[in-house]
Coordinates of C-alpha atoms in Angstrom, one line a residue:
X8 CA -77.6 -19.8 -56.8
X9 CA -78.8 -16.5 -55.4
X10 CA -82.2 -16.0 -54.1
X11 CA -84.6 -14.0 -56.3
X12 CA -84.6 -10.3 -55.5
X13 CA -88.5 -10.0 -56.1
X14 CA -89.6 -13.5 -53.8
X15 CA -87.4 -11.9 -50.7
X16 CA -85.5 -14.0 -48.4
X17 CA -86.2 -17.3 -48.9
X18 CA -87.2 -20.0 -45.6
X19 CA -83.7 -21.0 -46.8
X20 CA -82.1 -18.1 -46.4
X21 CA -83.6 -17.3 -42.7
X22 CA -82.7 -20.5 -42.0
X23 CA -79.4 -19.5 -42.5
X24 CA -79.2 -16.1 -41.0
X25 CA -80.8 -18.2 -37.6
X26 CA -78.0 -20.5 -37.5
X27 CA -75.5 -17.6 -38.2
X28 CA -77.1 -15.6 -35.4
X29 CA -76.9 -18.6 -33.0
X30 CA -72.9 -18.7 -33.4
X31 CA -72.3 -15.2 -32.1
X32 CA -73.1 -16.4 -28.2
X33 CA -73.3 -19.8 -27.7
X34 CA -69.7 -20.6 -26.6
X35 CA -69.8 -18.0 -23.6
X36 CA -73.9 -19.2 -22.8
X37 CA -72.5 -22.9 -22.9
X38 CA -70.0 -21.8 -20.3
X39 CA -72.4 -19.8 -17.7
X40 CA -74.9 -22.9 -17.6
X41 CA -72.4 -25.4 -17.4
X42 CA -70.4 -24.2 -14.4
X43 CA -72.6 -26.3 -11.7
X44 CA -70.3 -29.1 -13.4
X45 CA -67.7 -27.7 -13.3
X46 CA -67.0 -25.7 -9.9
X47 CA -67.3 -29.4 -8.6
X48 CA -63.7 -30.0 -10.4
X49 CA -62.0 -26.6 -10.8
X50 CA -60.2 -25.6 -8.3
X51 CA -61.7 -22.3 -8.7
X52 CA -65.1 -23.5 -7.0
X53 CA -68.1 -21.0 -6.8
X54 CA -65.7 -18.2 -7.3
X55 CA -65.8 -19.3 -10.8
X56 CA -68.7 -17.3 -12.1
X57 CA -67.2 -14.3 -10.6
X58 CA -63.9 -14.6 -12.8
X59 CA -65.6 -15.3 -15.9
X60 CA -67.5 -12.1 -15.8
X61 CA -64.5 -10.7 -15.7
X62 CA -63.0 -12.5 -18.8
X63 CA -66.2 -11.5 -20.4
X64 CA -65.2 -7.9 -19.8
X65 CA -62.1 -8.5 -20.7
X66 CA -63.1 -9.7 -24.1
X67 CA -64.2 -6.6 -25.4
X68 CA -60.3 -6.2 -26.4
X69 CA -61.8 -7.6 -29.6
X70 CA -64.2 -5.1 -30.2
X71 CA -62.1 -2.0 -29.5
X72 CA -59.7 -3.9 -32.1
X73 CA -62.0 -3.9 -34.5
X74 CA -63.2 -0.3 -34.2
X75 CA -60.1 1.3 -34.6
X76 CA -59.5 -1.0 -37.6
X77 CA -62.5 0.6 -39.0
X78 CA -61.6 4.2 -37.8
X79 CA -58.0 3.7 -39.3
X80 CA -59.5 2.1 -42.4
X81 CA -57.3 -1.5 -42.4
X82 CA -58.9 -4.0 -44.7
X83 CA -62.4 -4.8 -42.3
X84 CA -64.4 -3.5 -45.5
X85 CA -66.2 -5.7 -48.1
X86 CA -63.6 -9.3 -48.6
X87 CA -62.0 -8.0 -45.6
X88 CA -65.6 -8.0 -43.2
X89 CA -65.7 -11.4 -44.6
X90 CA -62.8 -13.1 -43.6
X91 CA -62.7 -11.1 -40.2
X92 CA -66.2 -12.9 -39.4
X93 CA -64.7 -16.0 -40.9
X94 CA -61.9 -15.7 -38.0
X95 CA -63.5 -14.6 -35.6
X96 CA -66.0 -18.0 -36.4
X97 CA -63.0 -20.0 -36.7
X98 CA -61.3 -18.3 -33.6
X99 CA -64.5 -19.5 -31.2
X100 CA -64.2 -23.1 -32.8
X101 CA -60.3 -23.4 -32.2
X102 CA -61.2 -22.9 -28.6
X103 CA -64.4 -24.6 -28.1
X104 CA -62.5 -27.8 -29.3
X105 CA -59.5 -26.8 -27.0
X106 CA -61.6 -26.6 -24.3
X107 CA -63.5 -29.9 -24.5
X108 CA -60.3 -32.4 -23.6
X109 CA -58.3 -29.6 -21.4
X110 CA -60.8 -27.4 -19.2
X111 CA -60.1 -30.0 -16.4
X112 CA -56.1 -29.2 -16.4
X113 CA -55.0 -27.3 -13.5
X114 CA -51.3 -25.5 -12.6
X115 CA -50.1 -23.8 -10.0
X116 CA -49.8 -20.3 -9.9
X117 CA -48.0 -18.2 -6.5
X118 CA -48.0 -21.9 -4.9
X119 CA -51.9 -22.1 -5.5
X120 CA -53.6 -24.5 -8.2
X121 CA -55.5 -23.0 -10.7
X122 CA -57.7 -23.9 -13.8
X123 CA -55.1 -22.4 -16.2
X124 CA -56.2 -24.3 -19.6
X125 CA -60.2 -23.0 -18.7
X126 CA -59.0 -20.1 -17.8
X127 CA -57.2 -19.1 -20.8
X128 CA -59.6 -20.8 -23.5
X129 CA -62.9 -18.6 -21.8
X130 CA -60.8 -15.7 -22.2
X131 CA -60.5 -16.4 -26.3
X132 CA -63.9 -17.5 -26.3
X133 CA -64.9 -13.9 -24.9
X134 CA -63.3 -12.6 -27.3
X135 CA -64.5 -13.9 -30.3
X136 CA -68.3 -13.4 -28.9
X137 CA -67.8 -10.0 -28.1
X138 CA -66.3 -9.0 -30.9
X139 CA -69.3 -11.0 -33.3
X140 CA -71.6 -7.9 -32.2
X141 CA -69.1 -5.8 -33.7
X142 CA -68.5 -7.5 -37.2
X143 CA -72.1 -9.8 -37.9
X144 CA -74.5 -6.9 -37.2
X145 CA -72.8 -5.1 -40.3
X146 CA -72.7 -7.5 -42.2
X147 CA -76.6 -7.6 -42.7
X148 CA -76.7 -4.6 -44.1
X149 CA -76.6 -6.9 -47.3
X150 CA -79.6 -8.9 -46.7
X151 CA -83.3 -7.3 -46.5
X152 CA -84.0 -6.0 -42.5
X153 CA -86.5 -9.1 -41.8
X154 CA -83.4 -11.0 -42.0
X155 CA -81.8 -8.9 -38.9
X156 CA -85.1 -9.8 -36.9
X157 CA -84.4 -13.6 -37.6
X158 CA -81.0 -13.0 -36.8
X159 CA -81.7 -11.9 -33.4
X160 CA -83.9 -15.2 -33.0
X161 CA -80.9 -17.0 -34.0
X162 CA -78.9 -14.7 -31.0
X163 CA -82.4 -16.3 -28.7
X164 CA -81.0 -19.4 -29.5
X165 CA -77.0 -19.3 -28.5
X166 CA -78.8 -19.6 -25.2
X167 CA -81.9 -21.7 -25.5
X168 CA -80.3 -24.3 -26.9
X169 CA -77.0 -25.3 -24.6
X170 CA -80.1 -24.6 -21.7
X171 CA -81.9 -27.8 -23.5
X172 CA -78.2 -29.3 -23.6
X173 CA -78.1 -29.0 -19.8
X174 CA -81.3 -30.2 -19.2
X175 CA -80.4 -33.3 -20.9
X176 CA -77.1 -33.8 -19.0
X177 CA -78.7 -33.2 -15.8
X178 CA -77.1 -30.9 -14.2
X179 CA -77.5 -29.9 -10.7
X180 CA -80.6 -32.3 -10.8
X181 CA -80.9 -33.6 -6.9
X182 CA -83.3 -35.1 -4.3
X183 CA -83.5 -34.0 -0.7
X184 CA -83.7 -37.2 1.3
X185 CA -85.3 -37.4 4.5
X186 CA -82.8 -39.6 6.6
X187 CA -82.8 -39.9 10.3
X188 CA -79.9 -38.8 12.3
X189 CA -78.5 -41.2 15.2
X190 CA -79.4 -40.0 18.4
X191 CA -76.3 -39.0 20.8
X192 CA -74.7 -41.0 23.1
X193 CA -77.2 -41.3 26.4
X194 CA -75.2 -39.6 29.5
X195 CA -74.1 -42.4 32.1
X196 CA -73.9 -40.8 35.1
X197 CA -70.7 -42.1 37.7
X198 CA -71.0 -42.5 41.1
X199 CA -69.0 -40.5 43.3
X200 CA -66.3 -42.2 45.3
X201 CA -67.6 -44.5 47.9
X202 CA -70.7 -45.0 46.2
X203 CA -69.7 -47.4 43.7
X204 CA -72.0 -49.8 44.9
X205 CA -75.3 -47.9 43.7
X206 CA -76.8 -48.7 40.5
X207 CA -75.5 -46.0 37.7
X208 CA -78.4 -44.2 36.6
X209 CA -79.6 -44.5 32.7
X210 CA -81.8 -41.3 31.4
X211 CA -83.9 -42.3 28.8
X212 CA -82.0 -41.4 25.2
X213 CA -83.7 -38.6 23.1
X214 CA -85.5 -39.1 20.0
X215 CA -83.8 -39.1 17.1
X216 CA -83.7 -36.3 15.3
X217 CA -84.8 -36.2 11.1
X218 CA -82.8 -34.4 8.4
X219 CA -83.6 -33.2 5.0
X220 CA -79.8 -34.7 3.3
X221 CA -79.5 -33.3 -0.8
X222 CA -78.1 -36.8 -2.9
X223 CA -77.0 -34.9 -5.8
X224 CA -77.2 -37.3 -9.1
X225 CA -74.4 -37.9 -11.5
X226 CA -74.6 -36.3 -15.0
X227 CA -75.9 -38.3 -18.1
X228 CA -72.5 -37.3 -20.0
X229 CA -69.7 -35.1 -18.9
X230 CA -68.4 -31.4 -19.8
X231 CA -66.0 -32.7 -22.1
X232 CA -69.3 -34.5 -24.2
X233 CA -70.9 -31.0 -23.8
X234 CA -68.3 -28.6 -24.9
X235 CA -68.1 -31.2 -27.7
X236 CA -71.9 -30.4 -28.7
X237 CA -71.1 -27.0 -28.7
X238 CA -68.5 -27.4 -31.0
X239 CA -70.2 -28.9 -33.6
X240 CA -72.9 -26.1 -33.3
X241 CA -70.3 -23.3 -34.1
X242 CA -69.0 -25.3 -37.2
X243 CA -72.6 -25.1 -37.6
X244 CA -72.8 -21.7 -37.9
X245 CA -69.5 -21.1 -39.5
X246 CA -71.1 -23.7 -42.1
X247 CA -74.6 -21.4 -42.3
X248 CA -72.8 -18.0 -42.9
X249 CA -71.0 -19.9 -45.8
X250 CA -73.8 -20.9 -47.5
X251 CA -75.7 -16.9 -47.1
X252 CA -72.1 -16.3 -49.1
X253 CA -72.8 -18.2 -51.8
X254 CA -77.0 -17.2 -52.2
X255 CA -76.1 -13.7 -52.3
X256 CA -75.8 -12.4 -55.6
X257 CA -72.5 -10.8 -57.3
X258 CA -71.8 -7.5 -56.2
X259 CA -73.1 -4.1 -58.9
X260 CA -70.5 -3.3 -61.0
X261 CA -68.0 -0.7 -60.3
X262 CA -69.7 2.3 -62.0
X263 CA -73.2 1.6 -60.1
X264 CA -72.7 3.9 -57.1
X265 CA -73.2 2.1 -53.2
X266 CA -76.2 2.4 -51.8
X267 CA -77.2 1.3 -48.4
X268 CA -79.7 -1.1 -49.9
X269 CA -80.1 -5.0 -50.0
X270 CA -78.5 -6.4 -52.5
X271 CA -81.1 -8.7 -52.8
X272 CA -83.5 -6.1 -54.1
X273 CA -83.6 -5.7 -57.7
X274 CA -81.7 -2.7 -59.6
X275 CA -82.7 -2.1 -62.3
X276 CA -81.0 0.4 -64.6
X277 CA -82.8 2.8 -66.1
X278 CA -81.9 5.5 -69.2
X279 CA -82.5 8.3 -67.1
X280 CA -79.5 9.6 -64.9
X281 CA -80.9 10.4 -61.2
X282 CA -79.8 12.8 -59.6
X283 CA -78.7 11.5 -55.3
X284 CA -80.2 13.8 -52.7
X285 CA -77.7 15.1 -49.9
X286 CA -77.6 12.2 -47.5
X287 CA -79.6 12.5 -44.1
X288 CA -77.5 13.7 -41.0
X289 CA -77.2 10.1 -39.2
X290 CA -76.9 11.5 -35.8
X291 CA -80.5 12.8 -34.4
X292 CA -82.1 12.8 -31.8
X293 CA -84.4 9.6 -33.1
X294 CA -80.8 7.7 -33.7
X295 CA -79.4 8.9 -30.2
X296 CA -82.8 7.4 -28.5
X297 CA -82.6 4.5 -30.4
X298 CA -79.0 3.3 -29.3
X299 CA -79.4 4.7 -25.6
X300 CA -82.6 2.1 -25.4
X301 CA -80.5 -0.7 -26.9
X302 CA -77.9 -0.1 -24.4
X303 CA -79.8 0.0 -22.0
X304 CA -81.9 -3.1 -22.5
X305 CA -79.0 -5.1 -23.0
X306 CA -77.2 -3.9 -20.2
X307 CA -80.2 -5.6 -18.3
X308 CA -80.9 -9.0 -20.9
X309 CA -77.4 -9.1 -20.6
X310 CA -75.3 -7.8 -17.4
X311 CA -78.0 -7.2 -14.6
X312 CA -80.6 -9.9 -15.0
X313 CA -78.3 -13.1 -15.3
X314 CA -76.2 -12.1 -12.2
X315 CA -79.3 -12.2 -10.1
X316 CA -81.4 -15.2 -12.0
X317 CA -80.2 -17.8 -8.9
X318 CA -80.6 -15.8 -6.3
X319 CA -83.9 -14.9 -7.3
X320 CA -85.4 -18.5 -8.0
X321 CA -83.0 -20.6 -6.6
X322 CA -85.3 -20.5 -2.8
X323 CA -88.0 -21.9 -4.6
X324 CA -86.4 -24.7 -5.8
X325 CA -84.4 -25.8 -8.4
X326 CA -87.2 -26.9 -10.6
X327 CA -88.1 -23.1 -10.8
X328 CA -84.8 -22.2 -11.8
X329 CA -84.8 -24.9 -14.3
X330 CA -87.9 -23.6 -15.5
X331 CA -87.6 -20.0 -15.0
X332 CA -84.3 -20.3 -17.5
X333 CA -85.4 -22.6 -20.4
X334 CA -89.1 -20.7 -20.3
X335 CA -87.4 -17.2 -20.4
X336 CA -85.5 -18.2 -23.6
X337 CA -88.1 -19.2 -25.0
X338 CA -90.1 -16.1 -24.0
X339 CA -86.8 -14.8 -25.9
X340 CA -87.9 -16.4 -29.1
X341 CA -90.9 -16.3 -29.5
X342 CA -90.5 -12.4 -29.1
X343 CA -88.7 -12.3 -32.2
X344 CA -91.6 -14.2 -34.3
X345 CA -94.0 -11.7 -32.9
X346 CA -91.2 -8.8 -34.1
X347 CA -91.7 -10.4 -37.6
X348 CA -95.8 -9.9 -37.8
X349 CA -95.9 -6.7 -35.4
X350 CA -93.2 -4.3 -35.9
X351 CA -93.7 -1.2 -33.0
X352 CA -92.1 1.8 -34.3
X353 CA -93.3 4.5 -32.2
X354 CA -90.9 5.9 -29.7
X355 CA -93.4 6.1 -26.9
X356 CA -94.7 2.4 -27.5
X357 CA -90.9 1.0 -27.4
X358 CA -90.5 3.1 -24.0
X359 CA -93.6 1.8 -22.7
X360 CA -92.8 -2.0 -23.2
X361 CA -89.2 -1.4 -22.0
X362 CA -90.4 0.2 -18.6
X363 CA -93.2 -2.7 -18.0
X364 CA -89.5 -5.1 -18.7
X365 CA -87.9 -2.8 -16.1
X366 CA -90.8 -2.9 -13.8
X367 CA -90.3 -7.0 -14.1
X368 CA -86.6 -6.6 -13.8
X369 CA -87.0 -4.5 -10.5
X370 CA -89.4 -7.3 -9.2
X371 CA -86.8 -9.6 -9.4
X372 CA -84.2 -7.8 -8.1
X373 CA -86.3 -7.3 -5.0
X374 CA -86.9 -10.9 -4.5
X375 CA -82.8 -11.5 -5.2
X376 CA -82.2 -8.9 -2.4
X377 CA -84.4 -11.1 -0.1
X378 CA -82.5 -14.1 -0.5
X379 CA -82.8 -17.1 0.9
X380 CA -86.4 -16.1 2.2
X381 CA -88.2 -14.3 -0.4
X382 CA -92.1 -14.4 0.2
X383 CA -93.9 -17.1 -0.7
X384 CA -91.1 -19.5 -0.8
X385 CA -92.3 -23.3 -0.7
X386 CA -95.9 -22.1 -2.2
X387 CA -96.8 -22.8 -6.2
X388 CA -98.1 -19.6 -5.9
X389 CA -94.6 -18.4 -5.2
X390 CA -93.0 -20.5 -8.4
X391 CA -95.5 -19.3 -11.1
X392 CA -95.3 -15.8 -10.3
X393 CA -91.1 -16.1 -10.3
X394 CA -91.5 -18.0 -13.6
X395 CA -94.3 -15.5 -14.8
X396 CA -92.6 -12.2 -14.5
X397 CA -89.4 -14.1 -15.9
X398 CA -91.1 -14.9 -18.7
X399 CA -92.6 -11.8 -19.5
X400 CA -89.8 -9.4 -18.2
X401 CA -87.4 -10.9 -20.9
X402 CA -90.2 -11.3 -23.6
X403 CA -90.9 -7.6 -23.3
X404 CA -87.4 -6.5 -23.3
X405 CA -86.3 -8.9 -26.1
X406 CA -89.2 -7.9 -28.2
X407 CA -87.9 -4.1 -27.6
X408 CA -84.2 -5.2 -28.7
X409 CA -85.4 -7.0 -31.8
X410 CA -87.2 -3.5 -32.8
X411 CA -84.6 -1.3 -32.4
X412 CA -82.4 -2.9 -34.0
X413 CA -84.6 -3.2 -37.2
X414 CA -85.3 0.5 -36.6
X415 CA -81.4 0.9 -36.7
X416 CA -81.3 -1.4 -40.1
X417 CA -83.3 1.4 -42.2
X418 CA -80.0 3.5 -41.3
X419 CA -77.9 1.5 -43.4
X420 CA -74.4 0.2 -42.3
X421 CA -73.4 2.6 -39.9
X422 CA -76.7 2.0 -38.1
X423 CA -75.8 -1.3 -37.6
X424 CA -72.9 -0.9 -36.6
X425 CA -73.5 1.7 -33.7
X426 CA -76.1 -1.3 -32.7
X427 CA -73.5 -3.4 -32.4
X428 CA -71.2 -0.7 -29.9
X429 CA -74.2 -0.2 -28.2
X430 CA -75.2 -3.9 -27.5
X431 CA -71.8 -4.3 -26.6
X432 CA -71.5 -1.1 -24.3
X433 CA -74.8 -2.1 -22.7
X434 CA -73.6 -5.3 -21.9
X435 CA -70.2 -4.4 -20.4
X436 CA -71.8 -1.6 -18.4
X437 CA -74.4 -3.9 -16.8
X438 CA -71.8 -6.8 -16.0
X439 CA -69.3 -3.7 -14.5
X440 CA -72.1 -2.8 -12.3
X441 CA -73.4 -6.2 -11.0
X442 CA -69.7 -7.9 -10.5
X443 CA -69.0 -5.8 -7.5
X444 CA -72.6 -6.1 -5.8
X445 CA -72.2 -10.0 -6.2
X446 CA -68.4 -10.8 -5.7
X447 CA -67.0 -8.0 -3.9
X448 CA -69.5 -6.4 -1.8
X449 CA -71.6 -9.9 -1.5
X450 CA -75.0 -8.2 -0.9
X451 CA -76.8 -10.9 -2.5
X452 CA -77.0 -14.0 -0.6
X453 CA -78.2 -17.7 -1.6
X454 CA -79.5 -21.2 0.7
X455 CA -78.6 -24.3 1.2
X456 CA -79.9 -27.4 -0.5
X457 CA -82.5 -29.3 1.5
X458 CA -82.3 -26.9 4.2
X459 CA -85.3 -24.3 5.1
X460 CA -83.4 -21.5 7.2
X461 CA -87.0 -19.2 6.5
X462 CA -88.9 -20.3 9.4
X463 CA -88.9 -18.1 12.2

């Protein structure tokens, strides 16, 4: 039964729109947290981050499908936006469930073993999340915009959750042991010729010499178990977006003309005939600000910021990477909450909180670039501040994502749709720009376990 036009959406219904959000991202998030598992058995190793970025990129095939779809009119309107989010749904659980029994298969390829079946199945996976920005932004044209603020929480959550995931498997959990290395053999001098019968003299051996060793622990459950989970959370969502299906209400009848409203909102016919005003020209210079913001937050949230997070909290420990990843993404949703209560819709306010996020961004950046020896490495003073301007870097800039976008639902359809090219855009040009930094040009640079190389 539909939810009533006049009560708004229901808990029910954001419920709903949550677990649809959560779908779009969570296959390609599982992936990036999971590979300190995996470059263990891949053959692949650390290079492994570096070639999914690239499949990432590579998936935006999908979007670029689906735009000229829309330019050349074929069938992604209406039933048709419908079943092309079903697919693209179905299309992320197909792999996600391929994935879980065969990321471990290798082949050769030019005489060299590779992780073909991983590979291949990250590549569909790319796909189908790149191209969700593109078709489940639209689609919320139909509900009322505090559903497109939940939905964005949901989006928080294609992250937070395979974090919490990880935390529970244990990965790259490890203890630096202090263990004693065997001093070397003492040096028994030999007598010259002649003098054989003098006593061979015996220095006294060295001390020996103590070492910081990292005993990395075994996971609770393997990736197989993992990708598993994150299967079932994708039927999840494909499950959540069914049910929004059936609570919204028939569509007006054929005579009623389109409107860019909810359909959730009541029409109610009157006797009168009204008489449309000319619509508003969609492209001004409000719109134009609007989507070069959104692109450019998300190239940071999205491309910039996760290529550096290691380098710039891995030196003070893995507990402050641990913490300075699960406490951002939460920092991610709570954002969204505050988007529901306190809406900022002023253009110089949004620009404001997005250059104290840049100033964060920068920051860290700086303390990237200074990796392995950043200051303050080994002080708690050094791991709250990390954590801190984590936290509030992508709290700020998530908060400014969540109200642009609402900004863009008030444009209808369209608006929601250039969202989604710019998300996308954003995204691609931020992960362009970082790849070569980080694999080609290598000018970021990350420690050892267990091993302090920072004091002089």
């Amino acid at each position: 039964m539909a939810a009533s036009p006049k009560a708004g959406p229901t808990v029910r219904t954001h419920v709903l729109v949550a677990l649809f959000g959560m779908g779009s991202w969570v296959a390609i998030n599982g992936l990036w947290v999971e590979l300190p598992v995996m470059v263990e058995d891949l053959p692949e190793g650390w290079n492994l981050p570096a070639y999914l970025s690239v499949l990432v990129a590579l998936g935006n095939v999908g979007p670029l499908g689906v735009t000229l779809c829309r330019r050349w009119g074929w069938g992604v309107e209406g039933a048709g936006e419908r079943r092309l989010i079903q697919a693209v749904q179905w299309l992320a659980v197909a792999g996600m469930a391929l994935l879980a029994p065969l990321w471990a298969r290798t082949a050769p390829v030019l005489g060299q073993p590779h992780a073909v079946a991983f590979l291949a199945l990250a590549f569909v996976l790319a796909v189908a999340c790149c191209t969700s920005n593109l078709t489940f932004l639209p689609f919320l044209t139909r509900l009322p915009p505090a559903c497109l603020r939940t939905f964005f929480l949901g989006q928080g959550l294609s992250t937070l959750v395979p974090c919490v995931l990880a935390l529970a498997q244990g990965v790259g959990q490890l203890e630096c042991r202090n263990l004693t290395l065997p001093a070397p053999d003492a040096h028994r001098g030999t007598p010259p010729p002649g003098l054989a019968f003098l006593p061979t003299p015996v220095p006294s051996p060295p001390p020996p010499s103590p070492s910081l060793v990292p005993i990395y622990f075994q996971e609770r459950f393997s990736a197989g178990t993992f990708f598993w989970a994150l299967a079932g959370l994708l039927v999840l969502s494909a499950g959540a977006f069914a049910g929004l299906l059936l609570l919204l209400p028939p569509p007006p009848p054929p005579l009623e003309p389109e409107g860019e409203s909810s359909p959730l909102r009541d029409h109610g016919g009157g006797a009168a005939v009204e008489v449309e005003s000319p619509p508003a020209p969609f492209w001004t210079s409000r719109t134009t600000y609007s989507l070069g913001l959104l692109a450019l937050v998300n190239a940071l949230t999205n491309g910039v910021l996760p290529a550096i997070q290691s380098y710039s909290c891995l030196p003070y420990g893995r507990t402050t990477y641990h913490l300075a990843v699960v406490l951002s993404n939460v920092a991610n949703t709570l954002a969204c909450f505050v988007a529901m209560v306190v809406l900022c819709r002023a253009a110089l306010g949004l620009a404001a909180l997005a250059l104290a996020g840049m100033a964060c961004g920068t920051f860290l950046m700086v303390l990237a670039a200074l990796s392995p020896c950043p200051p303050m490495v080994g002080t708690v003073a050094g791991t709250a501040l990390v954590v801190t301007v984590w936290v509030l870097g992508l709290g700020l800039l998530s908060y400014v994502k969540v109200a642009v976008g609402s900004l863009l639902h008030s444009r209808g359809r369209r608006g929601l749709l250039w969202a989604g090219v710019a998300i996308q855009a954003g995204s691609l040009l931020g992960a362009a720009v970082m790849f070569p930094l980080t694999s080609v040009y290598q000018l970021f640079h990350s420690g050892q376990d267990c091993v302090d190389g920072c004091r002089a």
